[in-house]
mmCIF file of C-alpha atoms in Angstrom:
data_model
loop_
_atom_site.group_PDB
_atom_site.id
_atom_site.type_symbol
_atom_site.label_atom_id
_atom_site.label_comp_id
_atom_site.label_asym_id
_atom_site.label_seq_id
_atom_site.Cartn_x
_atom_site.Cartn_y
_atom_site.Cartn_z
ATOM 1 C CA MET A 1 48.921 86.511 154.748
ATOM 2 C CA THR A 2 49.679 90.178 153.944
ATOM 3 C CA ASP A 3 53.356 89.379 153.353
ATOM 4 C CA ILE A 4 52.442 86.475 151.066
ATOM 5 C CA LEU A 5 50.052 88.677 149.062
ATOM 6 C CA LEU A 6 52.665 91.417 148.774
ATOM 7 C CA THR A 7 55.243 88.891 147.569
ATOM 8 C CA ILE A 8 52.823 87.570 144.937
ATOM 9 C CA ILE A 9 52.109 91.103 143.715
ATOM 10 C CA ILE A 10 55.815 91.935 143.460
ATOM 11 C CA ILE A 11 56.583 88.702 141.578
ATOM 12 C CA ALA A 12 53.659 89.307 139.203
ATOM 13 C CA ALA A 13 54.779 92.900 138.586
ATOM 14 C CA LEU A 14 58.362 91.817 137.870
ATOM 15 C CA ALA A 15 57.128 89.089 135.522
ATOM 16 C CA LEU A 16 54.928 91.573 133.685
ATOM 17 C CA LEU A 17 57.838 94.015 133.399
ATOM 18 C CA TRP A 18 60.059 91.282 131.937
ATOM 19 C CA ILE A 19 57.348 90.312 129.417
ATOM 20 C CA ALA A 20 56.913 93.966 128.424
ATOM 21 C CA LEU A 21 60.654 94.427 127.861
ATOM 22 C CA TYR A 22 60.856 91.158 125.937
ATOM 23 C CA ASP A 23 57.839 91.747 123.685
ATOM 24 C CA THR A 24 58.662 95.398 123.025
ATOM 25 C CA ASN A 25 62.000 94.397 121.532
ATOM 26 C CA ARG A 26 61.149 91.408 119.374
ATOM 27 C CA PHE A 27 59.031 90.589 116.358
ATOM 28 C CA VAL A 28 57.579 87.441 114.853
ATOM 29 C CA LEU A 29 56.846 86.352 111.288
ATOM 30 C CA ARG A 30 53.257 85.954 110.146
ATOM 31 C CA SER A 31 52.157 84.748 106.729
ATOM 32 C CA HIS A 32 49.116 84.773 104.519
ATOM 33 C CA VAL A 33 48.443 83.353 101.049
ATOM 34 C CA VAL A 34 45.933 84.772 98.576
ATOM 35 C CA THR A 35 44.866 83.026 95.380
ATOM 36 C CA ASP A 36 42.894 84.541 92.528
ATOM 37 C CA PRO A 37 42.538 83.894 88.778
ATOM 38 C CA ARG A 38 43.483 87.527 88.057
ATOM 39 C CA ILE A 39 46.921 87.009 89.608
ATOM 40 C CA ARG A 40 49.153 86.236 86.645
ATOM 41 C CA ARG A 41 52.177 84.776 88.390
ATOM 42 C CA LYS A 42 53.372 83.965 91.841
ATOM 43 C CA CYS A 43 54.988 86.742 93.843
ATOM 44 C CA ARG A 44 55.788 87.577 97.442
ATOM 45 C CA ALA A 45 55.624 90.779 99.467
ATOM 46 C CA VAL A 46 56.562 91.701 103.000
ATOM 47 C CA LEU A 47 54.335 94.111 104.909
ATOM 48 C CA LEU A 48 55.729 96.717 107.311
ATOM 49 C CA THR A 49 53.589 98.960 109.497
ATOM 50 C CA ASP A 50 53.895 101.154 112.563
ATOM 51 C CA LEU A 51 57.643 101.112 113.073
ATOM 52 C CA HIS A 52 57.538 104.553 114.696
ATOM 53 C CA ASN A 53 61.333 104.844 114.366
ATOM 54 C CA LYS A 54 61.881 101.491 116.078
ATOM 55 C CA CYS A 55 65.236 99.870 115.300
ATOM 56 C CA TYR A 56 65.827 96.158 115.741
ATOM 57 C CA GLY A 57 69.565 96.042 116.211
ATOM 58 C CA LYS A 58 72.119 98.469 114.851
ATOM 59 C CA GLU A 59 70.756 100.093 111.674
ATOM 60 C CA ASN A 60 67.787 97.698 111.861
ATOM 61 C CA GLU A 61 70.014 94.769 110.929
ATOM 62 C CA ARG A 62 67.703 92.180 112.527
ATOM 63 C CA LEU A 63 64.664 93.432 110.642
ATOM 64 C CA LEU A 64 66.535 93.712 107.347
ATOM 65 C CA ALA A 65 67.921 90.195 107.746
ATOM 66 C CA ALA A 66 64.415 88.833 108.332
ATOM 67 C CA ILE A 67 63.137 90.613 105.225
ATOM 68 C CA ARG A 68 65.996 89.329 103.076
ATOM 69 C CA ASN A 69 65.416 85.792 104.315
ATOM 70 C CA GLN A 70 61.903 85.930 102.869
ATOM 71 C CA ASN A 71 63.230 86.903 99.411
ATOM 72 C CA PRO A 72 60.308 89.215 98.578
ATOM 73 C CA ASP A 73 59.564 90.610 95.135
ATOM 74 C CA PHE A 74 58.539 93.923 96.684
ATOM 75 C CA VAL A 75 57.901 95.661 100.005
ATOM 76 C CA LEU A 76 54.527 97.056 101.062
ATOM 77 C CA ILE A 77 54.270 99.723 103.771
ATOM 78 C CA ALA A 78 50.965 100.558 105.450
ATOM 79 C CA GLY A 79 52.064 103.715 107.240
ATOM 80 C CA ASP A 80 53.624 105.185 110.384
ATOM 81 C CA VAL A 81 57.244 104.365 109.649
ATOM 82 C CA LEU A 82 58.085 107.454 111.707
ATOM 83 C CA THR A 83 56.527 109.267 114.669
ATOM 84 C CA ALA A 84 55.036 112.728 114.292
ATOM 85 C CA ASN A 85 56.956 114.452 117.054
ATOM 86 C CA LYS A 86 59.103 117.567 116.733
ATOM 87 C CA LYS A 87 61.752 115.897 118.890
ATOM 88 C CA ALA A 88 61.707 112.606 116.976
ATOM 89 C CA PRO A 89 64.421 112.259 114.313
ATOM 90 C CA LEU A 90 63.659 111.329 110.714
ATOM 91 C CA LYS A 91 66.937 109.449 110.379
ATOM 92 C CA PRO A 92 65.877 105.954 111.592
ATOM 93 C CA ALA A 93 62.957 105.793 109.156
ATOM 94 C CA LEU A 94 64.932 107.177 106.234
ATOM 95 C CA GLU A 95 67.929 104.899 106.767
ATOM 96 C CA LEU A 96 65.680 101.834 106.732
ATOM 97 C CA LEU A 97 63.726 103.016 103.697
ATOM 98 C CA GLU A 98 66.904 103.820 101.788
ATOM 99 C CA ARG A 99 68.270 100.339 102.350
ATOM 100 C CA LEU A 100 64.967 98.726 101.396
ATOM 101 C CA ALA A 101 64.622 100.834 98.246
ATOM 102 C CA GLY A 102 68.150 99.860 97.249
ATOM 103 C CA GLU A 103 67.108 96.184 97.167
ATOM 104 C CA TYR A 104 63.376 96.055 96.392
ATOM 105 C CA PRO A 105 60.537 98.049 94.850
ATOM 106 C CA VAL A 106 58.799 99.801 97.745
ATOM 107 C CA TYR A 107 55.115 100.772 97.734
ATOM 108 C CA TYR A 108 54.418 103.147 100.593
ATOM 109 C CA GLY A 109 50.991 104.081 101.910
ATOM 110 C CA ASN A 110 50.934 106.895 104.460
ATOM 111 C CA GLY A 111 49.657 106.538 108.003
ATOM 112 C CA ASN A 112 48.225 109.194 110.258
ATOM 113 C CA HIS A 113 51.701 110.187 111.508
ATOM 114 C CA GLU A 114 52.964 110.970 107.997
ATOM 115 C CA GLN A 115 49.753 112.904 107.402
ATOM 116 C CA ARG A 116 50.189 114.927 110.583
ATOM 117 C CA LEU A 117 53.603 116.155 109.477
ATOM 118 C CA ARG A 118 52.081 117.507 106.286
ATOM 119 C CA ASP A 119 48.758 118.762 107.649
ATOM 120 C CA TYR A 120 50.141 120.740 110.606
ATOM 121 C CA PRO A 121 53.169 122.689 109.302
ATOM 122 C CA ARG A 122 52.661 125.392 111.932
ATOM 123 C CA TYR A 123 53.502 122.777 114.545
ATOM 124 C CA PHE A 124 55.979 120.502 112.739
ATOM 125 C CA GLY A 125 57.718 123.168 110.683
ATOM 126 C CA LYS A 126 59.785 121.814 107.781
ATOM 127 C CA MET A 127 59.698 118.143 108.827
ATOM 128 C CA ALA A 128 57.170 117.115 106.162
ATOM 129 C CA ARG A 129 59.104 118.812 103.369
ATOM 130 C CA GLN A 130 62.399 117.352 104.584
ATOM 131 C CA TYR A 131 60.869 113.880 104.714
ATOM 132 C CA ARG A 132 59.227 114.215 101.296
ATOM 133 C CA ASN A 133 62.467 115.435 99.704
ATOM 134 C CA ALA A 134 64.451 112.619 101.306
ATOM 135 C CA LEU A 135 61.979 110.025 100.034
ATOM 136 C CA LYS A 136 62.214 111.493 96.549
ATOM 137 C CA ARG A 137 66.005 111.236 96.691
ATOM 138 C CA ILE A 138 65.706 107.615 97.803
ATOM 139 C CA GLY A 139 63.291 106.900 94.970
ATOM 140 C CA ILE A 140 60.072 106.370 96.944
ATOM 141 C CA GLU A 141 56.884 108.202 96.005
ATOM 142 C CA PRO A 142 54.149 107.567 98.608
ATOM 143 C CA LEU A 143 50.846 106.372 97.207
ATOM 144 C CA SER A 144 48.749 109.220 98.586
ATOM 145 C CA ASN A 145 45.357 108.362 97.065
ATOM 146 C CA ARG A 146 47.216 107.060 94.034
ATOM 147 C CA HIS A 147 47.908 103.616 92.666
ATOM 148 C CA ALA A 148 50.673 101.616 91.028
ATOM 149 C CA ALA A 149 49.946 98.903 88.473
ATOM 150 C CA LEU A 150 52.000 95.707 88.462
ATOM 151 C CA PRO A 151 50.720 94.097 85.235
ATOM 152 C CA GLU A 152 53.358 91.365 85.271
ATOM 153 C CA PHE A 153 51.731 90.048 88.457
ATOM 154 C CA GLY A 154 48.155 91.076 87.708
ATOM 155 C CA LEU A 155 48.088 93.388 90.734
ATOM 156 C CA VAL A 156 47.168 97.019 91.322
ATOM 157 C CA ILE A 157 48.334 98.591 94.588
ATOM 158 C CA TYR A 158 46.411 101.567 95.955
ATOM 159 C CA GLY A 159 47.350 103.787 98.868
ATOM 160 C CA ALA A 160 44.365 105.285 100.724
ATOM 161 C CA GLU A 161 44.963 108.491 102.654
ATOM 162 C CA ILE A 162 41.705 109.164 104.441
ATOM 163 C CA ASP A 163 40.913 112.440 106.179
ATOM 164 C CA MET A 164 42.229 112.903 109.718
ATOM 165 C CA GLU A 165 38.626 113.173 110.910
ATOM 166 C CA TYR A 166 38.461 109.400 110.511
ATOM 167 C CA TYR A 167 41.129 109.016 113.206
ATOM 168 C CA LYS A 168 39.199 110.864 115.923
ATOM 169 C CA ARG A 169 39.250 109.291 119.364
ATOM 170 C CA PHE A 170 36.286 107.812 121.251
ATOM 171 C CA ARG A 171 34.077 107.464 118.177
ATOM 172 C CA THR A 172 34.193 105.992 114.683
ATOM 173 C CA ARG A 173 33.028 108.576 112.196
ATOM 174 C CA LYS A 174 30.657 107.292 109.503
ATOM 175 C CA MET A 175 32.272 107.014 106.071
ATOM 176 C CA PRO A 176 29.776 107.691 103.250
ATOM 177 C CA PRO A 177 29.826 105.234 100.328
ATOM 178 C CA GLU A 178 30.898 107.906 97.820
ATOM 179 C CA TYR A 179 33.979 108.915 99.825
ATOM 180 C CA LEU A 180 36.488 106.261 98.691
ATOM 181 C CA PRO A 181 35.533 106.444 94.978
ATOM 182 C CA ARG A 182 35.988 110.210 95.214
ATOM 183 C CA ILE A 183 39.517 110.073 96.662
ATOM 184 C CA LEU A 184 40.739 106.886 94.943
ATOM 185 C CA GLY A 185 38.705 106.520 91.772
ATOM 186 C CA GLN A 186 37.110 103.143 91.179
ATOM 187 C CA ALA A 187 38.954 99.860 91.478
ATOM 188 C CA SER A 188 39.098 97.853 88.261
ATOM 189 C CA PRO A 189 37.574 94.368 88.446
ATOM 190 C CA ASP A 190 40.153 93.127 85.920
ATOM 191 C CA ALA A 191 43.128 93.227 88.313
ATOM 192 C CA TYR A 192 43.615 91.963 91.838
ATOM 193 C CA THR A 193 43.356 95.092 93.995
ATOM 194 C CA VAL A 194 45.577 95.585 97.035
ATOM 195 C CA LEU A 195 44.727 98.548 99.265
ATOM 196 C CA LEU A 196 47.230 100.010 101.732
ATOM 197 C CA ALA A 197 44.837 101.550 104.251
ATOM 198 C CA HIS A 198 46.361 102.414 107.599
ATOM 199 C CA ASN A 199 43.155 102.578 109.639
ATOM 200 C CA PRO A 200 41.414 99.158 109.780
ATOM 201 C CA ASP A 201 38.147 100.457 111.252
ATOM 202 C CA TYR A 202 36.774 101.026 107.754
ATOM 203 C CA PHE A 203 37.417 97.560 106.359
ATOM 204 C CA PRO A 204 33.746 97.077 105.324
ATOM 205 C CA GLN A 205 33.958 100.312 103.310
ATOM 206 C CA TYR A 206 37.280 99.270 101.740
ATOM 207 C CA ALA A 207 35.746 95.938 100.726
ATOM 208 C CA ALA A 208 32.628 97.615 99.299
ATOM 209 C CA TRP A 209 34.854 99.972 97.290
ATOM 210 C CA GLY A 210 36.557 96.996 95.624
ATOM 211 C CA ALA A 211 39.648 96.119 97.654
ATOM 212 C CA ASP A 212 40.355 92.412 97.309
ATOM 213 C CA LEU A 213 43.100 92.588 99.935
ATOM 214 C CA THR A 214 43.364 95.389 102.484
ATOM 215 C CA LEU A 215 46.626 95.788 104.393
ATOM 216 C CA SER A 216 46.334 97.814 107.594
ATOM 217 C CA GLY A 217 48.028 98.643 110.882
ATOM 218 C CA HIS A 218 47.463 101.536 113.305
ATOM 219 C CA VAL A 219 46.064 99.544 116.257
ATOM 220 C CA HIS A 220 49.412 98.091 117.448
ATOM 221 C CA GLY A 221 47.626 94.889 118.384
ATOM 222 C CA GLY A 222 45.796 96.716 121.148
ATOM 223 C CA VAL A 223 49.096 97.444 122.992
ATOM 224 C CA ALA A 224 48.562 94.437 125.275
ATOM 225 C CA ARG A 225 46.812 91.163 124.502
ATOM 226 C CA VAL A 226 44.836 89.131 126.996
ATOM 227 C CA PRO A 227 46.577 85.751 127.517
ATOM 228 C CA LEU A 228 44.694 82.723 126.142
ATOM 229 C CA TRP A 229 41.890 84.920 124.736
ATOM 230 C CA GLY A 230 44.397 86.807 122.582
ATOM 231 C CA LYS A 231 42.238 89.916 122.272
ATOM 232 C CA GLY A 232 43.893 93.328 122.057
ATOM 233 C CA VAL A 233 43.060 95.650 124.949
ATOM 234 C CA LEU A 234 43.142 99.246 123.670
ATOM 235 C CA ALA A 235 43.002 100.924 120.242
ATOM 236 C CA PRO A 236 44.450 104.394 119.462
ATOM 237 C CA SER A 237 40.827 105.580 119.326
ATOM 238 C CA TRP A 238 40.620 104.578 123.021
ATOM 239 C CA HIS A 239 38.113 101.854 122.206
ATOM 240 C CA VAL A 240 38.539 98.918 124.588
ATOM 241 C CA PHE A 241 38.846 95.441 123.031
ATOM 242 C CA PRO A 242 38.541 96.732 119.448
ATOM 243 C CA LYS A 243 36.946 94.489 116.845
ATOM 244 C CA TYR A 244 39.927 94.871 114.521
ATOM 245 C CA ASP A 245 43.027 94.311 116.645
ATOM 246 C CA GLY A 246 45.264 92.103 114.512
ATOM 247 C CA GLY A 247 45.180 89.093 112.222
ATOM 248 C CA VAL A 248 43.139 88.147 109.170
ATOM 249 C CA PHE A 249 39.548 89.303 108.704
ATOM 250 C CA MET A 250 36.950 88.569 106.015
ATOM 251 C CA GLU A 251 34.173 90.684 104.506
ATOM 252 C CA LYS A 252 32.388 88.461 101.975
ATOM 253 C CA ASN A 253 35.165 87.677 99.444
ATOM 254 C CA ALA A 254 37.439 90.504 100.599
ATOM 255 C CA VAL A 255 40.314 89.956 103.033
ATOM 256 C CA MET A 256 42.088 92.265 105.452
ATOM 257 C CA VAL A 257 45.501 91.461 106.887
ATOM 258 C CA LEU A 258 45.874 93.667 109.942
ATOM 259 C CA SER A 259 49.438 93.819 111.211
ATOM 260 C CA ARG A 260 50.049 94.457 114.897
ATOM 261 C CA GLY A 261 52.948 96.604 113.733
ATOM 262 C CA LEU A 262 56.590 96.709 114.717
ATOM 263 C CA GLY A 263 56.903 99.667 117.089
ATOM 264 C CA SER A 264 55.028 101.819 119.572
ATOM 265 C CA HIS A 265 54.718 105.471 120.552
ATOM 266 C CA THR A 266 52.142 106.940 122.975
ATOM 267 C CA ILE A 267 52.127 103.841 125.181
ATOM 268 C CA PRO A 268 55.717 102.670 124.595
ATOM 269 C CA VAL A 269 55.302 99.018 125.556
ATOM 270 C CA ARG A 270 53.913 95.819 124.107
ATOM 271 C CA ILE A 271 52.656 93.076 126.442
ATOM 272 C CA PHE A 272 51.947 89.544 125.166
ATOM 273 C CA ASN A 273 52.044 91.372 121.852
ATOM 274 C CA PRO A 274 55.340 91.175 119.953
ATOM 275 C CA GLY A 275 55.854 93.112 116.740
ATOM 276 C CA GLU A 276 54.856 91.479 113.461
ATOM 277 C CA LEU A 277 56.471 91.176 110.048
ATOM 278 C CA TRP A 278 53.910 89.825 107.606
ATOM 279 C CA VAL A 279 54.738 87.813 104.491
ATOM 280 C CA ILE A 280 52.058 87.838 101.787
ATOM 281 C CA ASP A 281 52.170 85.298 98.952
ATOM 282 C CA PHE A 282 50.106 86.026 95.844
ATOM 283 C CA MET A 283 49.238 82.897 93.855
ATOM 284 C CA PRO A 284 47.395 82.295 90.568
ATOM 285 C CA GLU A 285 44.302 80.219 91.197
ATOM 286 C CA ASN A 286 45.569 77.262 89.193
#
């Protein structure tokens, strides 16, 4: 009986290892459609989050091919294209962004890893400045508590860069109602408002502020997902089975599309949890 049990454990471990290798190196397409009378004409975006320097094929050729196949009007980024690590190169992120910016308008909201580079120069040295200068050369200006209007589509895209205190582990810090209006201004009711907000834990606050569609990442799908149940296991905040782990969520009339991301960092595996490339279609109501 002991030998049989040991054999079962070894087979299960090997199967889990194969699944981890498989899911860590693939991504799937997800899609969502929004309709609203303020949207003036149909358009399509692809959403990228949490690459963390991950490359799918040489020079990210697999990811780029998937994006081109969707024929988007623009690219939306909800943060963490790179990894804040002194030993991690900037090159993979910049090469991908340069190729994207050469083909599409790119609207880039920072994640906590981009913020870390800037907020801790004593640790990261010149990395933030090098990255910022490279983005400027490419033609990308991150939406750091700024917005870009797309009047031809009836959209306004905001990038929320919340304080690093809101990323603390083991607890979710309360966000006062005046915080988002203070850092972002007030969303206009006359345009359909898209908010690039890396941390999904504050979706109710984003919705109350006026975000019609929030696009988030950060949680990596919970690293591993429980088969059949589909629930993510662990958030970066070390919360187990987080409420917001991936997918589409509603808060009254507001929607959040939470991508499970495309890469990994601290726990460098994905189990039953492949990367995700989201396609968002914006449609006039009629």
